Each structure stands twice: as C-alpha cells, then as structure tokens.
mmCIF file of C-alpha atoms in Angstrom:
data_model
loop_
_atom_site.group_PDB
_atom_site.id
_atom_site.type_symbol
_atom_site.label_atom_id
_atom_site.label_comp_id
_atom_site.label_asym_id
_atom_site.label_seq_id
_atom_site.Cartn_x
_atom_site.Cartn_y
_atom_site.Cartn_z
ATOM 1 C CA UNK A 1447 0.000 0.000 0.000
ATOM 2 C CA UNK A 1448 1.038 3.600 -0.357
ATOM 3 C CA UNK A 1449 1.104 3.938 3.437
ATOM 4 C CA UNK A 1450 3.491 0.972 3.796
ATOM 5 C CA UNK A 1451 5.701 2.303 1.027
ATOM 6 C CA UNK A 1452 5.913 5.714 2.670
ATOM 7 C CA UNK A 1453 6.763 4.054 5.998
ATOM 8 C CA UNK A 1454 9.632 2.157 4.364
ATOM 9 C CA UNK A 1455 10.889 5.301 2.669
ATOM 10 C CA UNK A 1456 10.819 7.226 5.955
ATOM 11 C CA UNK A 1457 12.811 4.431 7.585
ATOM 12 C CA UNK A 1458 15.289 4.510 4.711
ATOM 13 C CA UNK A 1459 15.675 8.289 5.021
ATOM 14 C CA UNK A 1460 16.451 7.912 8.739
ATOM 15 C CA UNK A 1461 19.004 5.194 7.998
ATOM 16 C CA UNK A 1462 20.683 7.359 5.345
ATOM 17 C CA UNK A 1463 21.276 10.069 7.917
ATOM 18 C CA UNK A 1464 22.948 7.627 10.280
ATOM 19 C CA UNK A 1465 25.081 5.617 7.838
ATOM 20 C CA UNK A 1466 26.859 6.102 4.566
ATOM 21 C CA UNK A 1467 25.494 4.481 1.430
ATOM 22 C CA UNK A 1468 27.107 1.193 0.439
ATOM 23 C CA UNK A 1469 29.824 1.277 -2.218
ATOM 24 C CA UNK A 1470 27.495 -0.585 -4.568
ATOM 25 C CA UNK A 1471 23.921 -1.822 -4.489
ATOM 26 C CA UNK A 1472 23.260 -4.944 -6.531
ATOM 27 C CA UNK A 1473 19.750 -5.111 -7.952
ATOM 28 C CA UNK A 1474 18.901 -8.579 -9.255
ATOM 29 C CA UNK A 1475 15.970 -7.657 -11.476
ATOM 30 C CA UNK A 1476 13.367 -10.350 -12.209
ATOM 31 C CA UNK A 1477 10.172 -10.259 -14.189
ATOM 32 C CA UNK A 1478 6.881 -11.174 -12.529
ATOM 33 C CA UNK A 1479 6.683 -14.561 -14.342
ATOM 34 C CA UNK A 1480 10.185 -15.402 -13.065
ATOM 35 C CA UNK A 1481 9.235 -14.358 -9.559
ATOM 36 C CA UNK A 1482 6.157 -16.580 -9.692
ATOM 37 C CA UNK A 1483 8.216 -19.558 -10.901
ATOM 38 C CA UNK A 1484 10.749 -18.998 -8.121
ATOM 39 C CA UNK A 1485 8.013 -18.767 -5.478
ATOM 40 C CA UNK A 1486 6.416 -21.974 -6.740
ATOM 41 C CA UNK A 1487 9.776 -23.742 -6.728
ATOM 42 C CA UNK A 1488 10.443 -22.733 -3.098
ATOM 43 C CA UNK A 1489 7.018 -23.958 -2.035
ATOM 44 C CA UNK A 1490 6.803 -21.784 1.071
ATOM 45 C CA UNK A 1491 3.307 -21.883 2.460
ATOM 46 C CA UNK A 1492 3.120 -18.172 3.328
ATOM 47 C CA UNK A 1493 4.165 -17.173 -0.217
ATOM 48 C CA UNK A 1494 1.469 -19.224 -1.940
ATOM 49 C CA UNK A 1495 -1.169 -16.574 -1.282
ATOM 50 C CA UNK A 1496 0.747 -13.728 -2.938
ATOM 51 C CA UNK A 1497 -1.225 -12.044 -5.668
ATOM 52 C CA UNK A 1498 0.251 -11.292 -9.090
ATOM 53 C CA UNK A 1499 -0.799 -7.666 -8.697
ATOM 54 C CA UNK A 1500 1.208 -7.467 -5.470
ATOM 55 C CA UNK A 1501 4.343 -8.765 -7.244
ATOM 56 C CA UNK A 1502 3.800 -6.386 -10.154
ATOM 57 C CA UNK A 1503 3.366 -3.418 -7.789
ATOM 58 C CA UNK A 1504 6.428 -4.465 -5.792
ATOM 59 C CA UNK A 1505 8.525 -4.613 -8.967
ATOM 60 C CA UNK A 1506 7.304 -1.147 -9.954
ATOM 61 C CA UNK A 1507 8.229 0.213 -6.515
ATOM 62 C CA UNK A 1508 11.726 -1.285 -6.780
ATOM 63 C CA UNK A 1509 12.176 0.308 -10.187
ATOM 64 C CA UNK A 1510 10.966 3.676 -8.903
ATOM 65 C CA UNK A 1511 13.308 3.466 -5.941
ATOM 66 C CA UNK A 1512 16.348 2.465 -8.004
ATOM 67 C CA UNK A 1513 15.840 5.000 -10.787
ATOM 68 C CA UNK A 1514 14.297 7.964 -8.994
ATOM 69 C CA UNK A 1515 15.196 7.888 -5.320
ATOM 70 C CA UNK A 1516 18.369 5.938 -4.614
ATOM 71 C CA UNK A 1517 21.420 8.196 -4.707
ATOM 72 C CA UNK A 1518 24.208 5.603 -4.646
ATOM 73 C CA UNK A 1519 25.838 3.406 -7.279
ATOM 74 C CA UNK A 1520 23.688 0.568 -8.543
ATOM 75 C CA UNK A 1521 24.570 -2.477 -10.593
ATOM 76 C CA UNK A 1522 21.438 -3.815 -12.278
ATOM 77 C CA UNK A 1523 21.620 -7.452 -13.319
ATOM 78 C CA UNK A 1524 18.846 -9.048 -15.317
ATOM 79 C CA UNK A 1525 18.374 -12.317 -13.455
ATOM 80 C CA UNK A 1526 15.448 -14.063 -15.128
ATOM 81 C CA UNK A 1527 17.800 -16.599 -16.680
ATOM 82 C CA UNK A 1528 20.132 -16.976 -13.699
ATOM 83 C CA UNK A 1529 19.913 -20.030 -11.454
ATOM 84 C CA UNK A 1530 22.429 -19.821 -8.616
ATOM 85 C CA UNK A 1531 21.229 -23.064 -7.059
ATOM 86 C CA UNK A 1532 21.672 -25.301 -10.113
ATOM 87 C CA UNK A 1533 24.342 -23.406 -12.020
ATOM 88 C CA UNK A 1534 27.386 -22.147 -10.079
ATOM 89 C CA UNK A 1535 28.596 -20.497 -13.288
ATOM 90 C CA UNK A 1536 25.720 -18.012 -12.991
ATOM 91 C CA UNK A 1537 26.968 -17.001 -9.547
ATOM 92 C CA UNK A 1538 30.513 -16.597 -10.905
ATOM 93 C CA UNK A 1539 29.210 -14.285 -13.651
ATOM 94 C CA UNK A 1540 27.514 -12.064 -11.080
ATOM 95 C CA UNK A 1541 30.638 -11.954 -8.914
ATOM 96 C CA UNK A 1542 32.692 -10.982 -11.978
ATOM 97 C CA UNK A 1543 30.261 -8.178 -12.772
ATOM 98 C CA UNK A 1544 30.476 -6.888 -9.198
ATOM 99 C CA UNK A 1545 34.285 -7.049 -9.241
ATOM 100 C CA UNK A 1546 34.372 -5.222 -12.572
ATOM 101 C CA UNK A 1547 32.086 -2.504 -11.252
ATOM 102 C CA UNK A 1548 33.921 -2.032 -7.970
ATOM 103 C CA UNK A 1549 37.520 -2.656 -8.925
ATOM 104 C CA UNK A 1550 37.681 -2.570 -12.718
ATOM 105 C CA UNK A 1551 38.759 -6.200 -12.676
ATOM 106 C CA UNK A 1552 37.835 -8.706 -15.350
ATOM 107 C CA UNK A 1553 35.571 -7.856 -18.219
ATOM 108 C CA UNK A 1554 31.998 -7.146 -17.319
ATOM 109 C CA UNK A 1555 29.811 -9.745 -18.925
ATOM 110 C CA UNK A 1556 26.468 -8.796 -20.385
ATOM 111 C CA UNK A 1557 23.342 -10.290 -18.939
#
C-alpha cells in the first residue's frame, strides 16, 4: 500500500542520515513470471497466497526506488535466466560483474 511504502521510505531516510550508502547496491531484477516460478519452486506456504498484482506493484516500486530515489551506485543485473542453485557459473558471472564494477577487474559480462 502507499502507506506501507511511505513508511519504508521514511525508515530509509532515517538510515541514510545515520550511515553512509554502500559502495554498490546490486539489484537482481526479475520479471513477474520469473518471480512466480521462483516462489512456486520454493514452495513456502506463506508465499502461496501472494497475488500477481502485489508482485507487479512491488517490482514497480523497486524500479521507482532504483531510478528515482536511490542516490548511490547501482549495478542492475537481469536475473530471469540466472539459477544460482543449479548453475554455479551463474553465480561466478555475477561476482565478476560486481568485481568489474567495484575494482575494474575482469571484463563485465552482459546479462
């Protein structure tokens, strides 16, 4: 809800005043269909009642936050096709992207 979102943003604003922003925020972006598949795979009882509209709204809020409100460095990684559990190579690719962003090491791979 808008009220909950505003509460989170107020909390974030308070935290920003007390701490410095991280060197890099990693945003693993997923589409709603990918989120649904991941939720189904996990099989957590409390997640089974999530509505598609809720996931869509949550994704929109993340996008708004990343693009319009967050002031620090962000690395956005499209993660629909990443599977850290079954494919360790996917995790290595993400680590390489983070290293490239932070330290200029390795070549940043496209996702």
